[in-house]
Short mmCIF file of C-alpha atoms in Angstrom, two decimals:
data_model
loop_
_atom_site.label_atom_id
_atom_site.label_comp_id
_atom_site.label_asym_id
_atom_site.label_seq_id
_atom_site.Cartn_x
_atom_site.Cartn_y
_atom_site.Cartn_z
CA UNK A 1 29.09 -197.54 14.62
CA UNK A 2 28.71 -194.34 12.92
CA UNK A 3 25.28 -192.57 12.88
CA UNK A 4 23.67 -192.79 9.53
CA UNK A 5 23.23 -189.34 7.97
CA UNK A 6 19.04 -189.61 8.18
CA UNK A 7 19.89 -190.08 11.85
CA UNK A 8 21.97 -186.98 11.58
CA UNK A 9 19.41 -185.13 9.86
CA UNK A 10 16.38 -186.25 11.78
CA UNK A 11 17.83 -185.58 15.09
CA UNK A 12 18.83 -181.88 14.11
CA UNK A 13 15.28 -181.49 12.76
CA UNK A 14 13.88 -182.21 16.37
CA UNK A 15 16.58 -180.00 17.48
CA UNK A 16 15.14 -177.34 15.60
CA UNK A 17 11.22 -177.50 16.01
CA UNK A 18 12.32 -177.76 19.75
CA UNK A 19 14.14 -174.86 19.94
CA UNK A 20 11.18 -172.52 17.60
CA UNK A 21 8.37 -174.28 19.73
CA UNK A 22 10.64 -172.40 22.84
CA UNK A 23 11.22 -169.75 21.07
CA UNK A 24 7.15 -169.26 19.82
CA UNK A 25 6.03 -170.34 23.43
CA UNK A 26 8.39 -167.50 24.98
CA UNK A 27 7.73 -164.66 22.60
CA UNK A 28 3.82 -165.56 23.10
CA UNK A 29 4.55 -164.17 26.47
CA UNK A 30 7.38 -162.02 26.60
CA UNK A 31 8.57 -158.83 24.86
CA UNK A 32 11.08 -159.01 22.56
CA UNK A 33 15.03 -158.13 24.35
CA UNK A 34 15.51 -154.76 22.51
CA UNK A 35 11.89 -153.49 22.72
CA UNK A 36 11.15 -150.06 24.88
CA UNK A 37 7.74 -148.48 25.46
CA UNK A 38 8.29 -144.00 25.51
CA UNK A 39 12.06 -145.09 26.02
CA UNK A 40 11.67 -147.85 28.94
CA UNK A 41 13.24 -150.64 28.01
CA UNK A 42 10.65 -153.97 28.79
CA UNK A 43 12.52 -156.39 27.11
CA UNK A 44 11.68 -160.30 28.22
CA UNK A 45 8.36 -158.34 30.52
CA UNK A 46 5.04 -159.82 30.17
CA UNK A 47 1.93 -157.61 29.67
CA UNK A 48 1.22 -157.31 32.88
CA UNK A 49 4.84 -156.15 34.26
CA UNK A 50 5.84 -153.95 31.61
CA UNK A 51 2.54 -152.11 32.07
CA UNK A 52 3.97 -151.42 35.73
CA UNK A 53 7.53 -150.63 34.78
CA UNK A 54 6.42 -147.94 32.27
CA UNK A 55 3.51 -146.64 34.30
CA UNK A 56 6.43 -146.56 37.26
CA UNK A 57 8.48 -144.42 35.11
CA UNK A 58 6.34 -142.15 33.40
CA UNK A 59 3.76 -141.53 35.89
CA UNK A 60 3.52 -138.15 38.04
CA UNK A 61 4.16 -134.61 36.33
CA UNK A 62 7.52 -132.85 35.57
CA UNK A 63 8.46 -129.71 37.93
CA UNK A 64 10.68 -126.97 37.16
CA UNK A 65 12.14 -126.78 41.10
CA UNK A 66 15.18 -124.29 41.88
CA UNK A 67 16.58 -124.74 38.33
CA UNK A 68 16.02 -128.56 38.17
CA UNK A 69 13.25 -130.38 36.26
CA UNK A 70 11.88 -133.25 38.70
CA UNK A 71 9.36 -135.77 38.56
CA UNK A 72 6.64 -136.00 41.43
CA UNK A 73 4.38 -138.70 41.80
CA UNK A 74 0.75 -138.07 41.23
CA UNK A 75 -0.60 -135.25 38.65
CA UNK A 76 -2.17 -135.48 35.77
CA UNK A 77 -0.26 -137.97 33.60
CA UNK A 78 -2.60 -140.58 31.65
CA UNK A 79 -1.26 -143.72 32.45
CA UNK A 80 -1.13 -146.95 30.43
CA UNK A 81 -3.76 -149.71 30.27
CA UNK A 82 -3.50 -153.56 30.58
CA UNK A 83 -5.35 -153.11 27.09
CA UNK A 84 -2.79 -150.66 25.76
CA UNK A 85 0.15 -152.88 26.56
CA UNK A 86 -1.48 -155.59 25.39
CA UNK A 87 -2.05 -153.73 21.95
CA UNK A 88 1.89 -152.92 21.85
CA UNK A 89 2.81 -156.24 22.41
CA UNK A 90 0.88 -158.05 19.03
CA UNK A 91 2.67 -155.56 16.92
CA UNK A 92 5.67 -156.87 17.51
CA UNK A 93 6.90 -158.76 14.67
CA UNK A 94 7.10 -162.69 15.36
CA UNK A 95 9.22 -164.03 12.80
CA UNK A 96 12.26 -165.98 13.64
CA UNK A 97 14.48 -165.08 14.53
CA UNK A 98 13.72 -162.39 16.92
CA UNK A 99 14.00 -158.29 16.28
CA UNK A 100 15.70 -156.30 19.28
CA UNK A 101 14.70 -152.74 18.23
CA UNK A 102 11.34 -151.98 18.12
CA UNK A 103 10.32 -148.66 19.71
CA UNK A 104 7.06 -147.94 20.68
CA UNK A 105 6.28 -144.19 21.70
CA UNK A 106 2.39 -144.37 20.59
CA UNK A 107 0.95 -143.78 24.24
CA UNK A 108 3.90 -141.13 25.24
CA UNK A 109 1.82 -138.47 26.82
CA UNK A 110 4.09 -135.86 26.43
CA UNK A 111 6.78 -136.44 28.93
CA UNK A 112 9.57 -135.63 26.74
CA UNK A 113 8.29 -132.52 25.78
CA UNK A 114 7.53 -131.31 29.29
CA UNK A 115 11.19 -132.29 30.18
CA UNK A 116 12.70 -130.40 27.01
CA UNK A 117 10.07 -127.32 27.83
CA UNK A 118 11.00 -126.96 31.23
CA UNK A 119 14.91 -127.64 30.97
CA UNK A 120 14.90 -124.95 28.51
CA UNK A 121 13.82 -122.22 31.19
CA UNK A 122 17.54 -122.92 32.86
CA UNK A 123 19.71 -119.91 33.32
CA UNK A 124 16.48 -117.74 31.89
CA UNK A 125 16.88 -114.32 32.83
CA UNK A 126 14.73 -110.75 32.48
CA UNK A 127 16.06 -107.55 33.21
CA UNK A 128 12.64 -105.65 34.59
CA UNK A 129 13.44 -101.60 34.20
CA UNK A 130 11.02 -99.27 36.36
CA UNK A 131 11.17 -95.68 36.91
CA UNK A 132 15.35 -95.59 36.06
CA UNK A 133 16.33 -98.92 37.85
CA UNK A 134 16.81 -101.93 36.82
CA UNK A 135 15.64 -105.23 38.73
CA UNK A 136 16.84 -108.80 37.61
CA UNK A 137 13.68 -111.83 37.45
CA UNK A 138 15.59 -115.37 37.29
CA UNK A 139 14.04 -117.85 36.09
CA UNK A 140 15.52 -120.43 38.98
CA UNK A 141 14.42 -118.50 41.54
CA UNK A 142 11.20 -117.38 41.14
CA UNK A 143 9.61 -120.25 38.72
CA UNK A 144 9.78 -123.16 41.02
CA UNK A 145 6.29 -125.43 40.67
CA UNK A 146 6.29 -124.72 36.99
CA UNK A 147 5.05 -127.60 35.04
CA UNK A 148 4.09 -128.00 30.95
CA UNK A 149 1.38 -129.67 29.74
CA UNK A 150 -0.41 -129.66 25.98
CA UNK A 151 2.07 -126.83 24.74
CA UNK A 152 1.80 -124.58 27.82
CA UNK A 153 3.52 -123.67 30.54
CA UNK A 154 1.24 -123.50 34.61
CA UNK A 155 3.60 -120.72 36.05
CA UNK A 156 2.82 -120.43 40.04
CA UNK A 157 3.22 -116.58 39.64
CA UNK A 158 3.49 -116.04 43.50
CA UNK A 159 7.29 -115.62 43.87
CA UNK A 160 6.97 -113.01 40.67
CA UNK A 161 4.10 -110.69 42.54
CA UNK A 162 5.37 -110.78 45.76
CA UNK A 163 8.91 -109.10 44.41
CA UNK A 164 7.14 -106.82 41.98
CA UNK A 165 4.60 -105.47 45.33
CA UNK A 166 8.14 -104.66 47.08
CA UNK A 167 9.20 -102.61 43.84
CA UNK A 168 6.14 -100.67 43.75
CA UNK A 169 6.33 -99.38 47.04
CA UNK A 170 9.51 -98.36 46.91
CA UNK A 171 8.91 -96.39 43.65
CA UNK A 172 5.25 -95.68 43.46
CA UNK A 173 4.17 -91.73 43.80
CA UNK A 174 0.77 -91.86 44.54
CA UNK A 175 0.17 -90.68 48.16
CA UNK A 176 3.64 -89.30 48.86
CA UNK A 177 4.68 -86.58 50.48
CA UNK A 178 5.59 -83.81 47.95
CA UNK A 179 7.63 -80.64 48.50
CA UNK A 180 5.76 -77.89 46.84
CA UNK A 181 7.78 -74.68 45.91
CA UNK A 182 5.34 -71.47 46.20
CA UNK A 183 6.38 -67.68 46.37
CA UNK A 184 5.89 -67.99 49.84
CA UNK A 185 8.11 -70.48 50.48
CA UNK A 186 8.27 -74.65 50.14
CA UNK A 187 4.80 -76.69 51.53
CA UNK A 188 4.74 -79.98 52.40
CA UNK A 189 1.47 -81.65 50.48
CA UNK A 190 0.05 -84.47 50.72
CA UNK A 191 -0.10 -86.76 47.45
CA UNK A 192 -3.94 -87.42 46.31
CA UNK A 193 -4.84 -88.77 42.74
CA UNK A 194 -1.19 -87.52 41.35
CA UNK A 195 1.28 -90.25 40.79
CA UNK A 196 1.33 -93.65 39.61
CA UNK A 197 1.97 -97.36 40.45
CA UNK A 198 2.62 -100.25 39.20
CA UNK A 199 -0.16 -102.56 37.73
CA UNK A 200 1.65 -105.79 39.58
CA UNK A 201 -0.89 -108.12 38.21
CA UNK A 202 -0.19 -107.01 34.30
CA UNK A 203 3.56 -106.57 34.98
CA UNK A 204 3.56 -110.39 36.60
CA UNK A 205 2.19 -111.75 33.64
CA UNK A 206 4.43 -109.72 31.08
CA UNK A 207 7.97 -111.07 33.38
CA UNK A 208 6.16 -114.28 33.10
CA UNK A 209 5.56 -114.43 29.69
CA UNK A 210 9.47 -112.97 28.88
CA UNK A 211 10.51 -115.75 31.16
CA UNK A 212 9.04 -118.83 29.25
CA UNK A 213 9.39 -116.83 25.94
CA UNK A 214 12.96 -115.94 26.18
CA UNK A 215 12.34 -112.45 26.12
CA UNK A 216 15.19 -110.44 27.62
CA UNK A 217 13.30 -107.39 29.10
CA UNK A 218 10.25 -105.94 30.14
CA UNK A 219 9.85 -101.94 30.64
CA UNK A 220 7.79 -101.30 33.87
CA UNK A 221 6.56 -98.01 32.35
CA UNK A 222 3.97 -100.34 30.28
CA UNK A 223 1.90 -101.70 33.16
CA UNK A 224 1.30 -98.36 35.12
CA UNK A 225 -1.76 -97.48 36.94
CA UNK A 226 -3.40 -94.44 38.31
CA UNK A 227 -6.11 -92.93 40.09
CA UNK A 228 -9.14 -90.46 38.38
CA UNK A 229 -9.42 -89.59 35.50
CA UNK A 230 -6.23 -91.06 33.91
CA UNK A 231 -6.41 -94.81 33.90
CA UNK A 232 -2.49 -95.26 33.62
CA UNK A 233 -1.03 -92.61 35.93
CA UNK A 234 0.39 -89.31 35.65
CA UNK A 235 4.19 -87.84 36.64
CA UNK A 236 5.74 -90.71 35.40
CA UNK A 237 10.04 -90.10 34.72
CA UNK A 238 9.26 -86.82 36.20
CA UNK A 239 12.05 -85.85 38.42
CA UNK A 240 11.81 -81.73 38.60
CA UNK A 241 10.50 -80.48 42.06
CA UNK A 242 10.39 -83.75 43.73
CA UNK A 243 8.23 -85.57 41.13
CA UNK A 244 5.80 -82.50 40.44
CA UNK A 245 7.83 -81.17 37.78
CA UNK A 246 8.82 -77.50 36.24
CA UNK A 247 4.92 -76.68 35.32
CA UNK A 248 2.44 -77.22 37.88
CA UNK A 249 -0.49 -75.16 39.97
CA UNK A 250 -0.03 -74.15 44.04
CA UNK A 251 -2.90 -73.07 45.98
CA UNK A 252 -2.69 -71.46 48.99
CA UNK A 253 -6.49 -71.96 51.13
CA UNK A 254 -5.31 -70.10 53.57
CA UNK A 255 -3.93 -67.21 51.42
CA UNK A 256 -6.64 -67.69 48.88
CA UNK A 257 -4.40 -67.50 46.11
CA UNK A 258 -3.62 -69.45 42.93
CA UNK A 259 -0.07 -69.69 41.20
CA UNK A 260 0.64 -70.87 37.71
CA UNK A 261 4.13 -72.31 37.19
CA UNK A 262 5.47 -72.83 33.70
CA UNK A 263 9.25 -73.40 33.57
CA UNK A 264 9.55 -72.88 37.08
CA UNK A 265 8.51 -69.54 36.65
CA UNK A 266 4.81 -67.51 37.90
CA UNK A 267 3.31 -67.16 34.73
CA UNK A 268 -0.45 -66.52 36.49
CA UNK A 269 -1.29 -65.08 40.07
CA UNK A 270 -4.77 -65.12 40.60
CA UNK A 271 -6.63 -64.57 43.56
CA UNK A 272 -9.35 -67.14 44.55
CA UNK A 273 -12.69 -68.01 46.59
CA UNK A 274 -12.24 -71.76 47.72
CA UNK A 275 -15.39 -74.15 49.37
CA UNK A 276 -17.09 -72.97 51.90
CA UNK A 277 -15.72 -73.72 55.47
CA UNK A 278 -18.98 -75.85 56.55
CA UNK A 279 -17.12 -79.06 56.78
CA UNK A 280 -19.09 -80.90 53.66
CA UNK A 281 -18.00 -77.63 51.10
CA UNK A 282 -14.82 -77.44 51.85
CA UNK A 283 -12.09 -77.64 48.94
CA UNK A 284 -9.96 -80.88 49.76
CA UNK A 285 -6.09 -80.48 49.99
CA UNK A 286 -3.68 -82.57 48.29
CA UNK A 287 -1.85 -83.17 45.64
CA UNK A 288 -4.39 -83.88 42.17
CA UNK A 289 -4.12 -83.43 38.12
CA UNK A 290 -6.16 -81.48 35.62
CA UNK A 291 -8.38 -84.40 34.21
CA UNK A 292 -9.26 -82.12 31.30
CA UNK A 293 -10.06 -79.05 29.66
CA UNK A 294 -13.78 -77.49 28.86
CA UNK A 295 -15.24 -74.33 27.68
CA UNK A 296 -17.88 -73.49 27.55
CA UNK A 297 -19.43 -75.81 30.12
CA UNK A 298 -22.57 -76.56 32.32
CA UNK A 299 -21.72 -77.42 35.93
CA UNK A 300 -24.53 -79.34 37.87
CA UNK A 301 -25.20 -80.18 41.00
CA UNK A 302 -27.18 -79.71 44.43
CA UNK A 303 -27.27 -76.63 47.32
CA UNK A 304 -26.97 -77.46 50.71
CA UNK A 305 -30.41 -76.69 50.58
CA UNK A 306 -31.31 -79.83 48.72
CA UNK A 307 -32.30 -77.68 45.14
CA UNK A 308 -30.23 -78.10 42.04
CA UNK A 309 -28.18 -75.53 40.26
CA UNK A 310 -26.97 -75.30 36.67
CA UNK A 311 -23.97 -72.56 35.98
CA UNK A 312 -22.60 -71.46 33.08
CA UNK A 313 -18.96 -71.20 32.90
CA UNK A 314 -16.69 -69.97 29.83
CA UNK A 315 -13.51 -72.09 31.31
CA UNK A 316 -13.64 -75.72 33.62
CA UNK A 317 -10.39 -77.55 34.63
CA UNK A 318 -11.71 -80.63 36.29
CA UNK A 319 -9.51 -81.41 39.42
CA UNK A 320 -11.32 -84.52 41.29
CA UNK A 321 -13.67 -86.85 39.79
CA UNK A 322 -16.39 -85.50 42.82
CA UNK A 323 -16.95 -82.23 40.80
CA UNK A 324 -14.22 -79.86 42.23
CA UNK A 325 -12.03 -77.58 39.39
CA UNK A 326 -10.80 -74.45 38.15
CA UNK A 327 -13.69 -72.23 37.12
CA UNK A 328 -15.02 -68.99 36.17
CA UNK A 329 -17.37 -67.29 38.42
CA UNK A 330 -19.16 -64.65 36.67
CA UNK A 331 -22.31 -64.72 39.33
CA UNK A 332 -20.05 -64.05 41.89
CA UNK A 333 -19.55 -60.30 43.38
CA UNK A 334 -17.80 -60.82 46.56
CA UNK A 335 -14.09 -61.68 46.60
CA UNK A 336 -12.67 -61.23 49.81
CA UNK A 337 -9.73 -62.93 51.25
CA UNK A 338 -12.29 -64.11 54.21
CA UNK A 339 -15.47 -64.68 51.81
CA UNK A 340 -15.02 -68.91 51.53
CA UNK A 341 -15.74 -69.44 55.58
CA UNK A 342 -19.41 -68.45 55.33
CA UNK A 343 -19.42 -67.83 51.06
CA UNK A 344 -17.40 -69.82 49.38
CA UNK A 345 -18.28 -72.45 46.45
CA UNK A 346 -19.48 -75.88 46.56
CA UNK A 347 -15.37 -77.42 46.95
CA UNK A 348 -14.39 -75.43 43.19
CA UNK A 349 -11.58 -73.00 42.82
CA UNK A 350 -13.27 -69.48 41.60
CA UNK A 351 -11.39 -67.16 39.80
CA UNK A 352 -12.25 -63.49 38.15
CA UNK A 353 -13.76 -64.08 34.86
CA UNK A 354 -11.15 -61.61 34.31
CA UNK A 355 -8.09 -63.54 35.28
CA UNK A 356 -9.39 -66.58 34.21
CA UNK A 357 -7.96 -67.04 30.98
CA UNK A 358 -4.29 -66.21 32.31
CA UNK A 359 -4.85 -69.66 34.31
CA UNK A 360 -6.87 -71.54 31.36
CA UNK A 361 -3.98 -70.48 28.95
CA UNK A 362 -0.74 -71.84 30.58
CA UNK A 363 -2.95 -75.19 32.07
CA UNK A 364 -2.96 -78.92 30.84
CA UNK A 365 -4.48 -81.63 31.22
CA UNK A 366 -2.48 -84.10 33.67
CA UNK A 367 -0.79 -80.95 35.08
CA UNK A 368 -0.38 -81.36 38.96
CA UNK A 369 -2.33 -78.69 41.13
CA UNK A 370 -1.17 -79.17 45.01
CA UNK A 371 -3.93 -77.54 47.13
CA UNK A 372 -3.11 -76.81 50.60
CA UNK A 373 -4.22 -74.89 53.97
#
């Protein structure tokens, strides 16, 4: 007998409210199939384990490690609640029948962009120019424990500094040996306050900052540093008469004589009365700059006795930041070769009033004086 067509029709009804009472009881715990939380898929998940699959995947922080961005457990990555899950999983739309492509990236905390920050410093390069060589900062080997977070890049700087340190010394000037050419004949001096080195903490952060900025190159000659009076160095580039260049002053102690060089030629030759030879007076020896120029000036200080003076001079060249220079001595009446051992000056360099403007004329400041026995 052939099933009436309400039979039919009833039985297909059941059918029906069977299959959406499934359906309604499933989707009142599951996730719908096509449905991803910050790109992890957590289709047919409950709450509870979709909250662990996501937090599984996007937990930990993103490293930039020998050219490779990888994931480390750990960090500072926010990770999702029960409550935030929860949240995500009403707005899904429940009509029938079900969507598969809802895409929820509300709670991303910034994973992608740490990924696309950090892939980007790949291949990164910086060509790092000091003192006429060049030096070549790659971004794979000397960012490794990089990370990004809120727009910014945490750059262990360690590998940077360590390489710039070894570049310094092998290019620095202060303290080195200098060859000094005199009438006399060449001198081996000392280096004092003349010369320069590199600032390695500035010049870390400008490679850096060209590394994660895709900047190209970085001139050294920017993060210099001296010692005295000038801040950022002096004889940089200068290659003439091993780093002193064609115009500089030689002083002979034990000749007690000055000589002015301008072009490489004597263009003063003065005789002099150095410190006295007490062993707290004496002139020191080395190689220093001309901080600046003064006339007229005032030059104070204390006698071995303990009591002050105040002298007038027309002309002061400042040598060392202590008080030693280039000056006039207009009180003084004795100039023997021998006079500094028991009657010398207080560490300056006296000249004749007379011959003191032959000096003061063909001097300036940051010009090298090397002082020697």
């Amino acid at each position: 007998m052939k099933p009436s067509k309400k039979f039919v029709a009833g039985f297909a009804a059941i059918i029906i409210v069977g299959a959406i009472g499934l359906y309604e009881t499933r989707t009142a715990k599951y996730f719908g199939s096509g449905v991803t939380i910050n790109h992890v898929k957590v289709g047919g998940l409950t709450v509870a384990e979709a909250k662990q699959k996501v937090n599984r995947a996007q937990g930990g922080t993103y490293f930039f490690e020998n050219g490779r961005v990888i994931r480390k457990a750990g960090g500072q990555a926010k990770l999702l609640s029960t409550a935030d899950v929860q949240k995500l999983f009403d707005q899904q739309r429940h009509y029938f029948p079900r969507p598969h492509h809802e895409h929820f990236q509300k709670y991303n905390q910034g994973a992608d962009e740490a990924k696309k920050a950090l892939r980007s410093l790949r291949g990164q390069a910086v060509n790092f120019s000091l003192n006429g060589h060049d030096y070549t900062f790659k971004a794979n080997d000397v960012l490794s424990g990089t990370t990004y977070q809120n727009g910014q890049y945490q750059v262990d700087q360690t590998a940077i500094a360590r390489r710039l340190t070894t570049i310094n010394h092998q290019q620095m000037t202060l303290l080195k040996n200098y060859t000094v050419t005199t009438p006399s004949g060449q001198v081996n001096v000392r280096g004092n306050t003349y010369g320069w080195q590199l600032n390695v903490s500035k010049a870390t952060a400008a490679v850096t900052n060209a590394l994660t900025g895709n900047q190209k190159t970085v001139a050294g000659k920017n993060y210099l540093k001296g010692v005295g009076f000038n801040p950022n160095g002096t004889g940089y580039g200068v290659e003439a008469n091993d780093g002193l260049g064609k115009n500089y002053i030689a002083v002979s102690l034990g000749q007690q004589h000055m000589w002015v060089y301008k072009d490489n030629k004597v263009v003063a030759s003065v005789d002099i009365v150095s410190g006295t030879n007490n062993g707290h007076d004496n002139t020191p020896t080395g190689v220093f700059y001309i901080g600046y120029k003064q006339s007229p000036s005032v030059l104070r200080g204390k006698n071995s006795n303990g009591s002050d003076y105040a002298s007038k001079v027309s002309r002061w060249m400042p040598f060392t930041e202590e008080g030693c220079g280039i000056h006039d001595a207009s009180w003084r009446t004795r100039w023997g070769a021998h006079e500094w051992q028991t009657n010398g000056s207080h560490g300056c360099l006296n000249v004749r009033p007379s011959q003191i403007d032959s000096v003061w004329d063909n001097v300036v400041k940051d010009e090298p004086i090397a002082i020697f026995n």
